[in-house]
Amino acid sequence: MDKVAFTAAGLYVIVLLRAGGTFALGWLAGSGARRSRLAERFSHERFQRVERAIQRWGAPVVAVSFLTVGFQTAANFLAGSMRMPLRRYLPALFLGGAAWALIYATAGIGVLELLGRLFAERTALGVAGVAVLVLAAGGVVAYRRRGAHRRRNAPPSTPPSTHGTAPDES
C-alpha cells in the first residue's frame, strides 16, 4: 500500500472517530440542555426555526467545515446539539472527512519528505529552520500570554467626565 494512501486511511479513521464523537457529545449536551432550566428557550419559535434550518441545510456546512481550521469541531458539535438527522449528517461526515484526510495526507507527507531531505542534505540549515520555528511559536505564546495578563489586570475603563471644568487651553 502506498504511503499516502496508508496515511490517508489512518487519518480518515481518526477524523471519523473524532468528528463523530464530537457530534455525539453535541447530541448528549443538547439532550441535557432540553431537560434543564434552558428547556423553555428551546421551545421558542425562533430557536426551533434555526434548529429546523440546521437539520435541513447544515450538512453542506459540516462537509465544508473539514476544509477549515478550527471550525470543524464547532460545526460537528452544533450539528449534534441541534439534532441533525443521521441520514444528513453521515454523508457530510464521510465526504468532508475524506477530503480532510486526503489533503492532510498529501500535504503532510510532502512536508515530512521535504524536512527529511533538508536534514539529510543540509543538516545545519534544517536545525536552524526548526530553531526559528520553535522560537517563533514561543514568541507567539509569550505575546498572547502577556496580552491576556494585561487584559486581566487592567483597571476597568471609565467614560470621560462631561461635567466640571472645561479643558485647559493654554
Coordinates of C-alpha atoms in Angstrom, one line a residue:
M1 CA 0.0 0.0 0.0
D2 CA 1.3 3.4 -1.0
K3 CA 2.4 5.6 2.0
V4 CA 0.0 8.4 1.1
A5 CA -2.9 6.0 0.8
F6 CA -1.9 4.4 4.1
T7 CA -1.6 7.8 5.8
A8 CA -4.9 9.0 4.3
A9 CA -6.7 5.8 5.5
G10 CA -5.3 6.3 9.1
L11 CA -6.3 9.9 9.1
Y12 CA -9.8 9.1 7.7
V13 CA -10.4 6.7 10.6
I14 CA -9.2 9.3 13.1
V15 CA -11.4 12.1 11.7
L16 CA -14.4 9.8 11.6
L17 CA -14.0 8.9 15.2
R18 CA -13.2 12.4 16.3
A19 CA -15.9 14.3 14.4
G20 CA -18.4 11.6 15.1
G21 CA -17.6 11.7 18.8
T22 CA -18.0 15.5 18.8
F23 CA -21.4 15.1 17.1
A24 CA -22.4 12.5 19.7
L25 CA -21.2 14.8 22.6
G26 CA -23.2 17.7 21.0
W27 CA -26.3 15.4 20.8
L28 CA -25.9 14.5 24.5
A29 CA -25.3 18.1 25.5
G30 CA -28.4 19.2 23.6
S31 CA -30.5 16.4 25.2
G32 CA -29.3 17.5 28.7
A33 CA -30.0 21.2 27.9
R34 CA -33.5 20.3 26.7
R35 CA -34.2 18.8 30.2
S36 CA -32.6 21.6 32.2
R37 CA -33.8 25.1 33.1
L38 CA -32.9 26.1 29.5
A39 CA -35.8 24.0 28.1
E40 CA -38.1 26.9 27.8
R41 CA -35.6 28.6 25.4
F42 CA -35.6 25.5 23.2
S43 CA -39.3 25.8 22.8
H44 CA -39.1 29.4 21.5
E45 CA -40.2 29.7 17.9
R46 CA -37.1 31.4 16.7
F47 CA -34.9 28.7 18.2
Q48 CA -37.0 26.0 16.6
R49 CA -36.7 27.8 13.2
V50 CA -32.9 27.8 13.5
E51 CA -32.9 24.2 14.6
R52 CA -35.0 23.1 11.6
A53 CA -32.7 25.1 9.2
I54 CA -29.6 23.4 10.6
Q55 CA -31.3 20.0 10.4
R56 CA -32.2 20.6 6.8
W57 CA -29.3 22.6 5.4
G58 CA -26.5 22.0 7.8
A59 CA -24.9 19.0 6.1
P60 CA -23.1 21.1 3.4
V61 CA -21.7 23.3 6.2
V62 CA -20.5 20.2 8.1
A63 CA -18.8 18.9 4.9
V64 CA -17.1 22.2 4.1
S65 CA -16.1 22.7 7.7
F66 CA -13.5 20.0 7.2
L67 CA -11.6 22.3 4.8
T68 CA -11.3 24.9 7.5
V69 CA -9.0 25.2 10.5
G70 CA -10.8 25.4 13.9
F71 CA -14.4 25.4 12.7
Q72 CA -15.0 21.7 12.2
T73 CA -15.3 20.9 15.9
A74 CA -17.9 23.6 16.3
A75 CA -19.8 22.6 13.2
N76 CA -19.9 18.9 14.3
F77 CA -20.9 19.8 17.9
L78 CA -23.6 22.2 16.7
A79 CA -25.0 19.6 14.3
G80 CA -25.3 17.2 17.2
S81 CA -26.8 19.6 19.6
M82 CA -29.3 20.7 17.0
R83 CA -30.2 17.1 16.3
M84 CA -29.2 17.0 12.7
P85 CA -30.6 13.7 11.4
L86 CA -28.0 11.0 10.8
R87 CA -29.2 10.5 7.2
R88 CA -28.0 14.0 6.5
Y89 CA -25.0 14.1 8.9
L90 CA -23.3 10.9 8.0
P91 CA -22.8 11.6 4.2
A92 CA -21.4 15.1 5.2
L93 CA -19.1 13.4 7.7
F94 CA -17.9 10.8 5.2
L95 CA -17.3 13.3 2.3
G96 CA -15.8 16.1 4.4
G97 CA -13.7 13.6 6.4
A98 CA -12.3 12.0 3.2
A99 CA -11.4 15.4 1.8
W100 CA -9.7 16.4 5.1
A101 CA -7.8 13.1 5.2
L102 CA -6.6 13.3 1.6
I103 CA -5.4 17.0 2.0
Y104 CA -3.6 16.3 5.2
A105 CA -2.1 13.0 4.0
T106 CA -0.7 14.5 0.8
A107 CA 0.4 17.8 2.3
G108 CA 1.8 16.1 5.4
I109 CA 3.8 13.5 3.5
G110 CA 5.2 16.3 1.3
V111 CA 6.3 18.4 4.2
L112 CA 7.8 15.4 6.0
E113 CA 9.7 14.4 2.9
L114 CA 10.9 18.0 2.4
L115 CA 12.1 18.2 6.0
G116 CA 13.8 14.8 5.7
R117 CA 15.7 15.9 2.6
L118 CA 16.6 19.2 4.2
F119 CA 18.1 17.5 7.3
A120 CA 19.9 14.8 5.1
E121 CA 21.4 17.3 2.7
R122 CA 21.9 20.4 4.8
T123 CA 21.7 19.5 8.5
A124 CA 22.7 22.9 9.8
L125 CA 20.1 24.6 7.7
G126 CA 17.5 22.1 8.9
V127 CA 18.4 22.7 12.6
A128 CA 18.3 26.4 12.1
G129 CA 14.9 26.2 10.4
V130 CA 13.5 24.2 13.3
A131 CA 15.0 26.5 15.8
V132 CA 13.4 29.5 14.1
L133 CA 10.0 27.8 14.1
V134 CA 10.3 26.9 17.8
L135 CA 11.4 30.4 18.7
A136 CA 8.6 31.9 16.6
A137 CA 6.0 29.6 18.3
G138 CA 7.4 30.5 21.7
G139 CA 7.2 34.2 20.9
V140 CA 3.6 34.0 19.8
V141 CA 2.7 32.1 23.0
A142 CA 4.6 34.6 25.2
Y143 CA 2.9 37.6 23.3
R144 CA -0.6 36.1 23.8
R145 CA 0.0 35.3 27.5
R146 CA 1.3 38.8 28.1
G147 CA -1.7 40.3 26.4
A148 CA -4.1 38.2 28.3
H149 CA -2.3 39.0 31.6
R150 CA -2.5 42.8 30.7
R151 CA -6.2 42.5 29.9
R152 CA -6.9 40.6 33.1
N153 CA -5.1 43.1 35.3
A154 CA -6.2 46.3 33.5
P155 CA -8.3 48.7 35.5
P156 CA -11.9 49.0 34.3
S157 CA -12.3 51.7 31.8
T158 CA -14.4 54.7 32.8
P159 CA -16.1 57.0 30.4
P160 CA -14.7 60.6 30.3
S161 CA -16.5 63.0 32.5
T162 CA -18.5 65.7 30.8
H163 CA -19.3 67.8 33.9
G164 CA -17.0 70.1 35.7
T165 CA -14.5 72.4 34.2
A166 CA -13.6 73.0 30.6
P167 CA -10.3 71.6 29.3
D168 CA -7.3 73.8 29.8
E169 CA -6.4 75.7 26.6
S170 CA -3.1 77.2 27.5

